[in-house]
Tab-separated table of C-alpha atoms and ligand atoms in Angstrom:
chain	number	residue	atom	x	y	z
A	151	UNK	CA	-3.906	2.872	23.308
A	152	UNK	CA	-0.645	3.802	21.562
A	153	UNK	CA	1.415	6.694	22.827
A	154	UNK	CA	4.771	7.886	21.528
A	155	UNK	CA	6.452	10.490	23.734
A	156	UNK	CA	9.375	12.320	22.111
A	157	UNK	CA	10.452	9.141	20.378
A	158	UNK	CA	13.588	9.113	18.243
A	159	UNK	CA	15.009	6.149	16.411
A	160	UNK	CA	18.480	6.113	14.905
A	161	UNK	CA	19.355	2.871	13.145
A	162	UNK	CA	22.884	1.536	13.506
A	163	UNK	CA	23.876	2.600	10.006
A	164	UNK	CA	21.327	5.386	9.634
A	165	UNK	CA	22.678	8.709	8.392
A	166	UNK	CA	19.794	10.563	10.069
A	167	UNK	CA	17.138	9.590	12.614
A	168	UNK	CA	14.371	7.487	11.064
A	169	UNK	CA	12.098	9.108	13.656
A	170	UNK	CA	12.993	12.357	15.373
A	171	UNK	CA	11.250	13.431	18.585
A	172	UNK	CA	7.891	12.046	17.557
A	173	UNK	CA	4.934	12.423	19.901
A	174	UNK	CA	1.649	10.836	18.872
A	175	UNK	CA	-1.251	9.662	20.992
A	176	UNK	CA	-3.730	7.214	19.462
A	177	UNK	CA	-6.847	6.664	21.558
A	178	UNK	CA	-8.703	3.382	21.892
A	179	UNK	CA	-10.922	2.729	18.900
A	180	UNK	CA	-9.337	5.345	16.635
A	181	UNK	CA	-8.537	4.813	12.963
A	182	UNK	CA	-5.334	6.596	11.994
A	183	UNK	CA	-3.609	6.848	8.637
A	184	UNK	CA	0.162	7.313	8.688
A	185	UNK	CA	1.237	9.038	5.498
A	186	UNK	CA	4.506	10.416	4.230
A	187	UNK	CA	7.069	9.948	1.508
A	188	UNK	CA	9.040	6.772	1.206
A	189	UNK	CA	11.610	6.731	3.999
A	190	UNK	CA	9.723	9.201	6.177
A	191	UNK	CA	9.496	6.704	9.043
A	192	UNK	CA	6.054	5.067	8.790
A	193	UNK	CA	7.238	1.465	9.006
A	194	UNK	CA	9.675	2.403	11.748
A	195	UNK	CA	6.748	3.797	13.734
A	196	UNK	CA	4.847	0.519	13.338
A	197	UNK	CA	7.889	-1.618	14.141
A	198	UNK	CA	8.519	0.374	17.321
A	199	UNK	CA	4.899	-0.095	18.414
A	200	UNK	CA	5.295	-3.826	17.826
A	201	UNK	CA	8.594	-3.828	19.794
A	202	UNK	CA	10.381	-5.173	16.741
A	203	UNK	CA	12.682	-2.191	17.199
A	204	UNK	CA	13.543	-0.216	20.306
A	205	UNK	CA	13.629	3.572	20.391
A	206	UNK	CA	16.910	5.410	20.775
A	207	UNK	CA	15.140	8.008	22.916
A	208	UNK	CA	11.664	8.578	24.227
A	209	UNK	CA	8.854	6.487	25.655
A	210	UNK	CA	6.353	4.229	23.949
A	211	UNK	CA	3.193	2.908	25.568
A	212	UNK	CA	1.086	0.280	23.811
A	213	UNK	CA	-2.071	-1.301	25.208
A	214	UNK	CA	-1.243	-0.065	28.679
A	215	UNK	CA	2.355	-1.301	28.634
A	216	UNK	CA	5.454	0.861	28.918
A	217	UNK	CA	7.599	-0.775	26.245
A	218	UNK	CA	10.839	0.459	27.805
A	219	UNK	CA	10.056	-1.616	30.882
A	220	UNK	CA	8.716	-4.632	29.052
A	221	UNK	CA	10.971	-7.595	29.605
A	222	UNK	CA	11.700	-9.889	26.700
A	223	UNK	CA	9.501	-12.716	27.899
A	224	UNK	CA	6.488	-10.372	27.914
A	225	UNK	CA	6.928	-9.328	24.283
A	226	UNK	CA	4.819	-12.268	22.970
A	227	UNK	CA	2.022	-11.126	25.248
A	228	UNK	CA	2.298	-7.585	23.812
A	229	UNK	CA	2.172	-8.987	20.282
A	230	UNK	CA	-0.956	-10.971	21.085
A	231	UNK	CA	-2.680	-7.654	21.591
A	232	UNK	CA	-1.570	-6.432	18.155
A	233	UNK	CA	-2.639	-7.812	14.796
A	234	UNK	CA	-0.259	-6.957	11.969
A	235	UNK	CA	-1.046	-6.811	8.263
A	236	UNK	CA	1.606	-6.299	5.579
A	237	UNK	CA	1.614	-5.212	1.964
A	238	UNK	CA	2.942	-8.596	0.843
A	239	UNK	CA	0.455	-10.648	2.913
A	240	UNK	CA	3.129	-12.985	4.349
A	241	UNK	CA	0.984	-16.101	4.292
A	242	UNK	CA	2.413	-19.551	4.751
A	243	UNK	CA	2.451	-20.848	1.178
A	244	UNK	CA	2.091	-24.534	2.001
A	245	UNK	CA	-0.825	-24.123	4.351
A	246	UNK	CA	-4.447	-23.751	3.372
A	247	UNK	CA	-6.515	-20.674	4.120
A	248	UNK	CA	-7.964	-22.418	7.161
A	249	UNK	CA	-4.542	-23.557	8.373
A	250	UNK	CA	-3.003	-20.116	7.907
A	251	UNK	CA	-5.603	-18.583	10.188
A	252	UNK	CA	-5.709	-21.503	12.630
A	253	UNK	CA	-1.928	-21.369	12.961
A	254	UNK	CA	-2.161	-17.922	14.583
A	255	UNK	CA	-4.282	-19.461	17.327
A	256	UNK	CA	-2.269	-22.672	17.632
A	257	UNK	CA	0.951	-20.769	18.374
A	258	UNK	CA	-0.681	-19.003	21.278
A	259	UNK	CA	-1.982	-22.263	22.659
A	260	UNK	CA	-5.713	-21.962	21.944
A	261	UNK	CA	-7.546	-25.241	22.453
A	262	UNK	CA	-8.469	-27.155	19.340
A	263	UNK	CA	-12.222	-26.869	19.897
A	264	UNK	CA	-11.952	-23.069	20.193
A	265	UNK	CA	-9.963	-22.941	16.959
A	266	UNK	CA	-12.607	-25.049	15.200
A	267	UNK	CA	-15.327	-22.552	15.973
A	268	UNK	CA	-13.328	-19.307	15.751
A	269	UNK	CA	-11.613	-19.806	12.392
A	270	UNK	CA	-14.787	-20.377	10.324
A	271	UNK	CA	-16.364	-17.330	12.000
A	272	UNK	CA	-13.526	-15.034	11.082
A	273	UNK	CA	-13.258	-16.461	7.565
A	274	UNK	CA	-16.936	-15.731	7.077
A	275	UNK	CA	-16.425	-12.233	8.398
A	276	UNK	CA	-13.722	-11.496	5.830
A	277	UNK	CA	-15.791	-13.052	3.045
A	278	UNK	CA	-13.759	-16.210	2.511
A	279	UNK	CA	-16.140	-18.962	3.551
A	280	UNK	CA	-16.017	-21.716	0.954
A	281	UNK	CA	-12.310	-21.081	0.263
A	282	UNK	CA	-10.940	-22.690	3.424
A	283	UNK	CA	-9.098	-25.450	1.597
A	284	UNK	CA	-7.309	-23.283	-0.926
A	285	UNK	CA	-3.648	-22.442	-0.688
A	286	UNK	CA	-2.439	-18.852	-1.079
A	287	UNK	CA	-1.392	-19.300	-4.712
A	288	UNK	CA	-4.980	-20.314	-5.529
A	289	UNK	CA	-6.293	-16.951	-4.335
A	290	UNK	CA	-6.368	-13.457	-5.803
A	291	UNK	CA	-4.290	-10.739	-4.159
A	292	UNK	CA	-7.355	-9.320	-2.443
A	293	UNK	CA	-8.324	-12.744	-1.132
A	294	UNK	CA	-4.800	-13.310	0.157
A	295	UNK	CA	-4.969	-10.010	1.993
A	296	UNK	CA	-8.312	-11.055	3.488
A	297	UNK	CA	-6.671	-14.214	4.800
A	298	UNK	CA	-3.886	-12.083	6.258
A	299	UNK	CA	-6.444	-9.832	7.918
A	300	UNK	CA	-8.375	-12.838	9.218
A	301	UNK	CA	-5.144	-14.180	10.670
A	302	UNK	CA	-4.311	-10.821	12.264
A	303	UNK	CA	-7.802	-10.418	13.690
A	304	UNK	CA	-8.739	-13.976	14.662
A	305	UNK	CA	-7.511	-13.413	18.202
A	306	UNK	CA	-9.575	-10.187	18.409
A	307	UNK	CA	-6.607	-7.983	19.292
A	308	UNK	CA	-7.367	-4.488	20.565
A	309	UNK	CA	-4.905	-3.028	18.039
A	310	UNK	CA	-4.441	-3.675	14.331
A	311	UNK	CA	-1.384	-2.251	12.574
A	312	UNK	CA	-1.291	-2.321	8.793
A	313	UNK	CA	1.718	-1.429	6.654
A	314	UNK	CA	0.459	-0.529	3.176
A	315	UNK	CA	-2.163	-3.287	3.140
A	316	UNK	CA	-3.529	-2.161	-0.226
A	317	UNK	CA	-0.116	-1.564	-1.796
A	318	UNK	CA	-0.342	-4.616	-4.084
A	319	UNK	CA	-4.025	-4.357	-4.899
A	320	UNK	CA	-6.107	-2.664	-7.563
A	321	UNK	CA	-8.466	0.144	-6.482
A	322	UNK	CA	-11.650	-1.917	-6.341
A	323	UNK	CA	-10.027	-4.658	-4.300
A	324	UNK	CA	-8.377	-2.031	-2.108
A	325	UNK	CA	-11.753	-0.533	-1.390
A	326	UNK	CA	-13.047	-3.936	-0.244
A	327	UNK	CA	-10.043	-4.310	2.051
A	328	UNK	CA	-10.642	-0.839	3.480
A	329	UNK	CA	-14.298	-1.653	4.141
A	330	UNK	CA	-13.116	-4.707	6.017
A	331	UNK	CA	-10.628	-2.709	8.091
A	332	UNK	CA	-13.332	-0.173	8.819
A	333	UNK	CA	-15.647	-2.949	10.029
A	334	UNK	CA	-12.880	-4.261	12.249
A	335	UNK	CA	-12.366	-0.736	13.579
A	336	UNK	CA	-16.090	-0.507	14.337
A	337	UNK	CA	-15.743	-3.527	16.610
A	338	UNK	CA	-13.594	-1.263	18.810
A	339	UNK	CA	-10.188	-2.273	17.458
A	340	UNK	CA	-7.723	0.591	17.141
A	341	UNK	CA	-6.345	0.688	13.591
A	342	UNK	CA	-3.131	2.408	12.500
A	343	UNK	CA	-2.415	2.072	8.812
A	344	UNK	CA	0.634	3.303	6.905
A	345	UNK	CA	-0.280	4.066	3.324
A	346	UNK	CA	0.583	5.840	0.101
A	347	UNK	CA	-2.981	5.418	-1.142
A	348	UNK	CA	-4.239	8.971	-1.480
A	349	UNK	CA	-7.616	7.945	-2.892
A	350	UNK	CA	-8.427	5.837	0.134
A	351	UNK	CA	-7.200	8.425	2.627
A	352	UNK	CA	-9.177	11.169	0.912
A	353	UNK	CA	-12.254	8.987	0.740
A	354	UNK	CA	-12.283	7.734	4.310
A	355	UNK	CA	-11.640	11.000	6.128
A	356	UNK	CA	-9.993	9.518	9.187
A	357	UNK	CA	-7.280	11.042	11.327
A	358	UNK	CA	-4.118	11.565	9.289
A	359	UNK	CA	-0.634	11.750	10.801
A	360	UNK	CA	1.939	12.835	8.247
A	361	UNK	CA	5.634	12.102	8.687
A	362	UNK	CA	8.401	13.865	6.827
A	363	UNK	CA	12.014	12.814	7.326
A	364	UNK	CA	11.129	11.353	10.707
A	365	UNK	CA	9.138	14.345	11.986
A	366	UNK	CA	5.391	14.613	12.466
A	367	UNK	CA	4.507	17.506	10.200
A	368	UNK	CA	0.720	17.138	10.359
A	369	UNK	CA	-1.801	15.498	12.671
A	370	UNK	CA	-5.261	16.170	11.392
A	371	UNK	CA	-8.685	14.805	12.353
A	372	UNK	CA	-10.804	13.731	9.372
A	373	UNK	CA	-7.839	14.569	7.188
A	374	UNK	CA	-6.903	14.116	3.575
A	375	UNK	CA	-3.780	12.623	2.063
A	376	UNK	CA	-2.185	16.009	1.544
A	377	UNK	CA	-0.249	17.506	-1.285
A	378	UNK	CA	0.983	14.656	-3.432
A	379	UNK	CA	3.587	17.019	-4.822
A	380	UNK	CA	5.132	17.305	-1.378
A	381	UNK	CA	4.656	13.720	-0.275
A	382	UNK	CA	5.562	11.974	-3.504
A	383	UNK	CA	7.755	14.329	-5.495
A	384	UNK	CA	8.480	11.691	-8.146
A	385	UNK	CA	4.949	11.639	-9.526
A	386	UNK	CA	4.713	15.372	-9.010
A	387	UNK	CA	7.529	15.659	-11.512
A	388	UNK	CA	4.844	14.800	-14.027
A	389	UNK	CA	3.051	17.991	-14.956
A	390	UNK	CA	-0.634	17.658	-14.268
A	391	UNK	CA	-1.973	16.657	-17.636
A	392	UNK	CA	-5.318	18.313	-17.401
A	393	UNK	CA	-5.458	20.624	-14.455
A	394	UNK	CA	-8.929	20.905	-12.931
A	395	UNK	CA	-11.021	23.559	-14.503
A	396	UNK	CA	-8.961	23.987	-17.632
A	397	UNK	CA	-11.489	22.041	-19.632
A	398	UNK	CA	-8.954	20.296	-21.798
A	399	UNK	CA	-7.742	16.758	-21.861
A	400	UNK	CA	-4.494	15.961	-23.550
A	401	UNK	CA	-3.881	12.725	-25.357
A	402	UNK	CA	-0.325	11.520	-25.080
A	403	UNK	CA	1.914	9.276	-26.996
A	404	UNK	CA	3.882	7.122	-24.628
A	405	UNK	CA	7.501	6.193	-24.794
A	406	UNK	CA	9.015	4.061	-22.128
A	407	UNK	CA	12.704	4.293	-21.440
A	408	UNK	CA	13.727	1.491	-19.148
A	409	UNK	CA	17.412	1.609	-18.333
A	410	UNK	CA	17.751	-1.597	-16.459
A	411	UNK	CA	16.911	-4.404	-18.812
A	412	UNK	CA	14.750	-5.764	-16.051
A	413	UNK	CA	11.620	-7.052	-17.701
A	414	UNK	CA	9.432	-6.660	-14.687
A	415	UNK	CA	10.450	-3.092	-14.034
A	416	UNK	CA	10.016	-2.418	-17.711
A	417	UNK	CA	6.560	-3.918	-17.635
A	418	UNK	CA	5.646	-1.867	-14.604
A	419	UNK	CA	6.924	1.295	-16.256
A	420	UNK	CA	5.098	0.476	-19.426
A	421	UNK	CA	1.887	-0.209	-17.566
A	422	UNK	CA	2.279	3.187	-15.935
A	423	UNK	CA	2.745	4.847	-19.260
A	424	UNK	CA	-0.102	3.002	-20.931
A	425	UNK	CA	-2.461	3.685	-18.080
A	426	UNK	CA	-1.422	7.296	-17.758
A	427	UNK	CA	-2.051	7.879	-21.417
A	428	UNK	CA	-5.480	6.269	-21.369
A	429	UNK	CA	-8.256	8.767	-21.591
A	430	UNK	CA	-9.282	8.714	-17.955
A	431	UNK	CA	-9.722	11.552	-15.539
A	432	UNK	CA	-6.822	13.345	-13.945
A	433	UNK	CA	-7.558	11.606	-10.662
A	434	UNK	CA	-7.702	8.239	-12.414
A	435	UNK	CA	-4.403	8.840	-14.153
A	436	UNK	CA	-2.736	9.910	-10.948
A	437	UNK	CA	-4.089	6.751	-9.307
A	438	UNK	CA	-2.709	4.691	-12.195
A	439	UNK	CA	0.679	6.326	-11.814
A	440	UNK	CA	0.718	5.657	-8.139
A	441	UNK	CA	-0.231	2.026	-8.580
A	442	UNK	CA	2.413	1.553	-11.235
A	443	UNK	CA	4.978	3.180	-8.968
A	444	UNK	CA	4.048	0.689	-6.312
A	445	UNK	CA	4.276	-2.174	-8.730
A	446	UNK	CA	7.696	-1.000	-9.867
A	447	UNK	CA	8.761	-0.749	-6.240
A	448	UNK	CA	7.439	-4.260	-5.608
A	449	UNK	CA	9.791	-5.547	-8.270
A	450	UNK	CA	12.677	-4.095	-6.274
A	451	UNK	CA	13.091	-1.041	-8.493
A	452	UNK	CA	12.853	2.643	-7.765
A	453	UNK	CA	9.436	4.021	-8.536
A	454	UNK	CA	8.570	4.979	-12.043
A	455	UNK	CA	9.414	8.596	-12.683
A	456	UNK	CA	7.614	10.694	-15.224
A	457	UNK	CA	10.204	12.821	-16.950
A	458	UNK	CA	8.479	14.904	-19.544
A	459	UNK	CA	4.972	15.512	-20.647
A	460	UNK	CA	3.820	17.645	-23.511
A	461	UNK	CA	0.504	17.628	-25.273
A	462	UNK	CA	0.257	15.747	-28.519
A	463	UNK	CA	-3.405	16.486	-29.100
A	464	UNK	CA	-6.224	17.937	-27.103
A	465	UNK	CA	-9.857	17.163	-26.739
A	466	UNK	CA	-12.406	18.984	-24.583
A	467	UNK	CA	-13.475	17.405	-21.339
A	468	UNK	CA	-15.560	18.651	-18.459
A	469	UNK	CA	-13.678	20.092	-15.493
A	470	UNK	CA	-12.584	17.593	-12.849
A	471	UNK	CA	-13.210	17.910	-9.110
A	472	UNK	CA	-10.035	18.425	-7.090
A	473	UNK	CA	-8.676	15.292	-5.444
A	474	UNK	CA	-8.976	16.832	-2.001
A	475	UNK	CA	-12.685	17.532	-2.293
A	476	UNK	CA	-14.744	16.206	0.652
A	477	UNK	CA	-15.494	12.505	0.523
A	478	UNK	CA	-19.209	13.144	0.587
A	479	UNK	CA	-19.101	14.827	-2.775
A	480	UNK	CA	-16.470	12.690	-4.441
A	481	UNK	CA	-17.059	9.012	-5.049
A	482	UNK	CA	-13.982	6.813	-5.064
A	483	UNK	CA	-12.613	6.910	-8.591
A	484	UNK	CA	-13.220	3.838	-10.672
A	485	UNK	CA	-10.476	1.731	-12.206
A	486	UNK	CA	-8.838	3.747	-14.989
A	487	UNK	CA	-10.235	3.266	-18.429
A	488	UNK	CA	-8.646	0.318	-20.191
A	489	UNK	CA	-5.483	1.460	-21.922
A	490	UNK	CA	-5.367	1.480	-25.675
A	491	UNK	CA	-3.879	-1.727	-27.096
A	492	UNK	CA	-0.622	-0.007	-27.908
A	493	UNK	CA	-0.284	3.521	-26.698
A	494	UNK	CA	2.311	4.263	-29.345
A	495	UNK	CA	-0.275	3.691	-32.073
A	496	UNK	CA	-2.689	6.251	-30.791
A	497	UNK	CA	-0.954	9.396	-31.980
A	498	UNK	CA	1.385	9.911	-34.858
A	499	UNK	CA	3.931	12.243	-33.258
A	500	UNK	CA	6.861	10.662	-31.462
A	501	UNK	CA	7.569	10.610	-27.760
A	502	UNK	CA	6.203	13.704	-26.102
A	503	UNK	CA	5.632	11.647	-22.978
A	504	UNK	CA	8.419	9.651	-21.520
A	505	UNK	CA	8.892	7.464	-18.484
A	506	UNK	CA	11.993	6.033	-17.078
A	507	UNK	CA	13.006	3.600	-14.395
A	508	UNK	CA	16.229	5.338	-13.471
A	509	UNK	CA	18.285	3.224	-11.113
A	510	UNK	CA	17.731	-0.275	-9.844
A	511	UNK	CA	18.303	-0.544	-6.156
A	512	UNK	CA	19.472	-3.819	-4.838
A	513	UNK	CA	16.367	-5.602	-3.675
A	514	UNK	CA	15.841	-3.980	-0.335
A	515	UNK	CA	12.497	-5.729	-0.249
A	516	UNK	CA	12.507	-9.374	-1.249
A	517	UNK	CA	9.846	-10.025	-3.822
A	518	UNK	CA	7.448	-12.741	-2.858
A	519	UNK	CA	6.070	-14.182	-6.117
A	520	UNK	CA	2.940	-15.386	-4.342
A	521	UNK	CA	2.236	-11.798	-3.342
A	522	UNK	CA	1.963	-10.505	-6.863
A	523	UNK	CA	-1.297	-9.365	-8.242
A	524	UNK	CA	-2.955	-11.693	-10.712
A	525	UNK	CA	-2.511	-10.515	-14.307
A	526	UNK	CA	-4.830	-7.734	-15.389
A	527	UNK	CA	-5.820	-6.320	-18.751
A	528	UNK	CA	-3.051	-3.773	-18.362
A	529	UNK	CA	-0.529	-6.584	-17.942
A	530	UNK	CA	-1.772	-8.145	-21.169
A	531	UNK	CA	-1.246	-4.816	-22.872
A	532	UNK	CA	2.255	-4.617	-21.501
A	533	UNK	CA	3.036	-8.103	-22.734
A	534	UNK	CA	1.646	-7.239	-26.157
A	535	UNK	CA	3.724	-4.061	-26.340
A	536	UNK	CA	6.835	-5.971	-25.352
A	537	UNK	CA	6.143	-8.663	-27.958
A	538	UNK	CA	5.614	-6.037	-30.655
A	539	UNK	CA	8.798	-4.320	-29.608
A	540	UNK	CA	10.712	-7.589	-29.858
A	541	UNK	CA	9.276	-8.189	-33.335
A	542	UNK	CA	10.220	-4.653	-34.414
A	543	UNK	CA	13.714	-5.086	-33.014
A	544	UNK	CA	14.010	-8.358	-34.916
A	545	UNK	CA	12.905	-6.680	-38.158
A	546	UNK	CA	15.279	-3.779	-37.693
A	547	UNK	CA	18.122	-6.080	-36.750
B	136	LIG	N1	16.965	-1.587	9.491
B	136	LIG	C1	17.334	-0.367	9.088
B	136	LIG	N2	18.618	0.015	9.159
B	136	LIG	C2	19.021	1.248	8.777
B	136	LIG	N3	18.166	2.190	8.302
B	136	LIG	C3	16.865	1.847	8.200
B	136	LIG	C4	16.374	0.565	8.581
B	136	LIG	N4	15.033	0.535	8.374
B	136	LIG	C5	14.711	1.733	7.882
B	136	LIG	N5	15.800	2.526	7.781
B	136	LIG	C6	15.844	3.920	7.319
B	136	LIG	O1	14.966	4.662	8.151
B	136	LIG	C7	14.250	5.613	7.402
B	136	LIG	C8	12.754	5.380	7.576
B	136	LIG	O2	12.425	4.132	6.976
B	136	LIG	P1	10.950	3.522	7.027
B	136	LIG	O3	11.026	2.146	6.451
B	136	LIG	O4	10.436	3.667	8.406
B	136	LIG	O5	10.184	4.532	6.061
B	136	LIG	P2	8.713	4.417	5.421
B	136	LIG	O6	8.089	5.751	5.577
B	136	LIG	O7	8.007	3.253	6.004
B	136	LIG	O8	9.058	4.163	3.904
B	136	LIG	P3	8.182	3.355	2.786
B	136	LIG	O9	6.985	4.201	2.504
B	136	LIG	O10	9.132	3.280	1.633
B	136	LIG	O11	7.858	2.008	3.365
B	136	LIG	C9	14.728	5.487	5.984
B	136	LIG	O12	15.728	6.445	5.770
B	136	LIG	C10	15.298	4.088	5.932
B	136	LIG	O13	16.344	4.007	4.983
């Protein structure tokens, strides 16, 4: 259904190939996770399959078409056979849920009566019946992603490509989205999903293709996410706080060191710190770190980096299962335990645990405010911490 033969892609100003001699064959009806560090080439792979980019070398076949021979006027026909879902939903803000989905059919010239029957069906399938008249800003992040999936799937394309579709969502909502994508896959649709979500990849046990600096370094049936340390070295910089089997959980005081003055990045960093210090499991904390990294990235900042971690206190806990344990024996971790109201109040010793948002990078990704997650408890905590900090600063000043 999708075949890359020795495909390389060098962007005009790229220092190195974004993809380098990549060969991947995705059969009809498969579900494939594309994993790899930021910049490893996942989105480039998806864009090439969509003919948004053209390869520098190599051949790409999608839905029976040789993309190198596809003339420009046939590209819309190719794209009709591919549904695309993005991390930031990309809904039309002034259109209702119904209109957003109907629009995808209108632009390909579907008759009005067909649209009238198809749209309600697909909205019911994604669990949004009753919300047809809402606009995107009146929906939660998960609901917005469901609309985006409905829009991508309403034409029943044989292929669905998803670029970090759960990147802006909390774990429970992400799980619902994954169930939906799995259902779509069971209808026979081939799904290729780029993701950093290790919990989901480990849970679902689908084929995993791992990219590293533009090379395929792993192609594994029923695979797992892989070594986080290798794929995401920034979170690996954080020593594992309670390694499995050691039987000890460490409680940490949290100090956040934002260097940018950017409130949103600061909030994201602080949420990471607060969540990471909450007494959850190792897997939960790693999930919290990852989500906070994503949130920091969504604000246009580099991911949160854990710099140091030392124990401030210890309490016994039972040993944890390893993250890579088979899905059958490891339920998807729950949302991390609610962080303490102010992490800094939980232990008396200062700053053994420190986070920083090192360098802002000029917004390479525009931030769509409508794509942001609705506020969570953790956000309230962040706001409270920031308010307290402002009060303290006022007192000291
Ligand atoms: N339009 C572009 N022009 C120049 N270089 C680009 C362009 N798009 C991507 N790149 C570069 O190509 C490489 C691969 O980028 P790509 O977006 O495919 O990675 P990714 O694995 O999807 O990353 P992420 O997980 O952060 O989304 C990176 O080095 C990136 O900087």
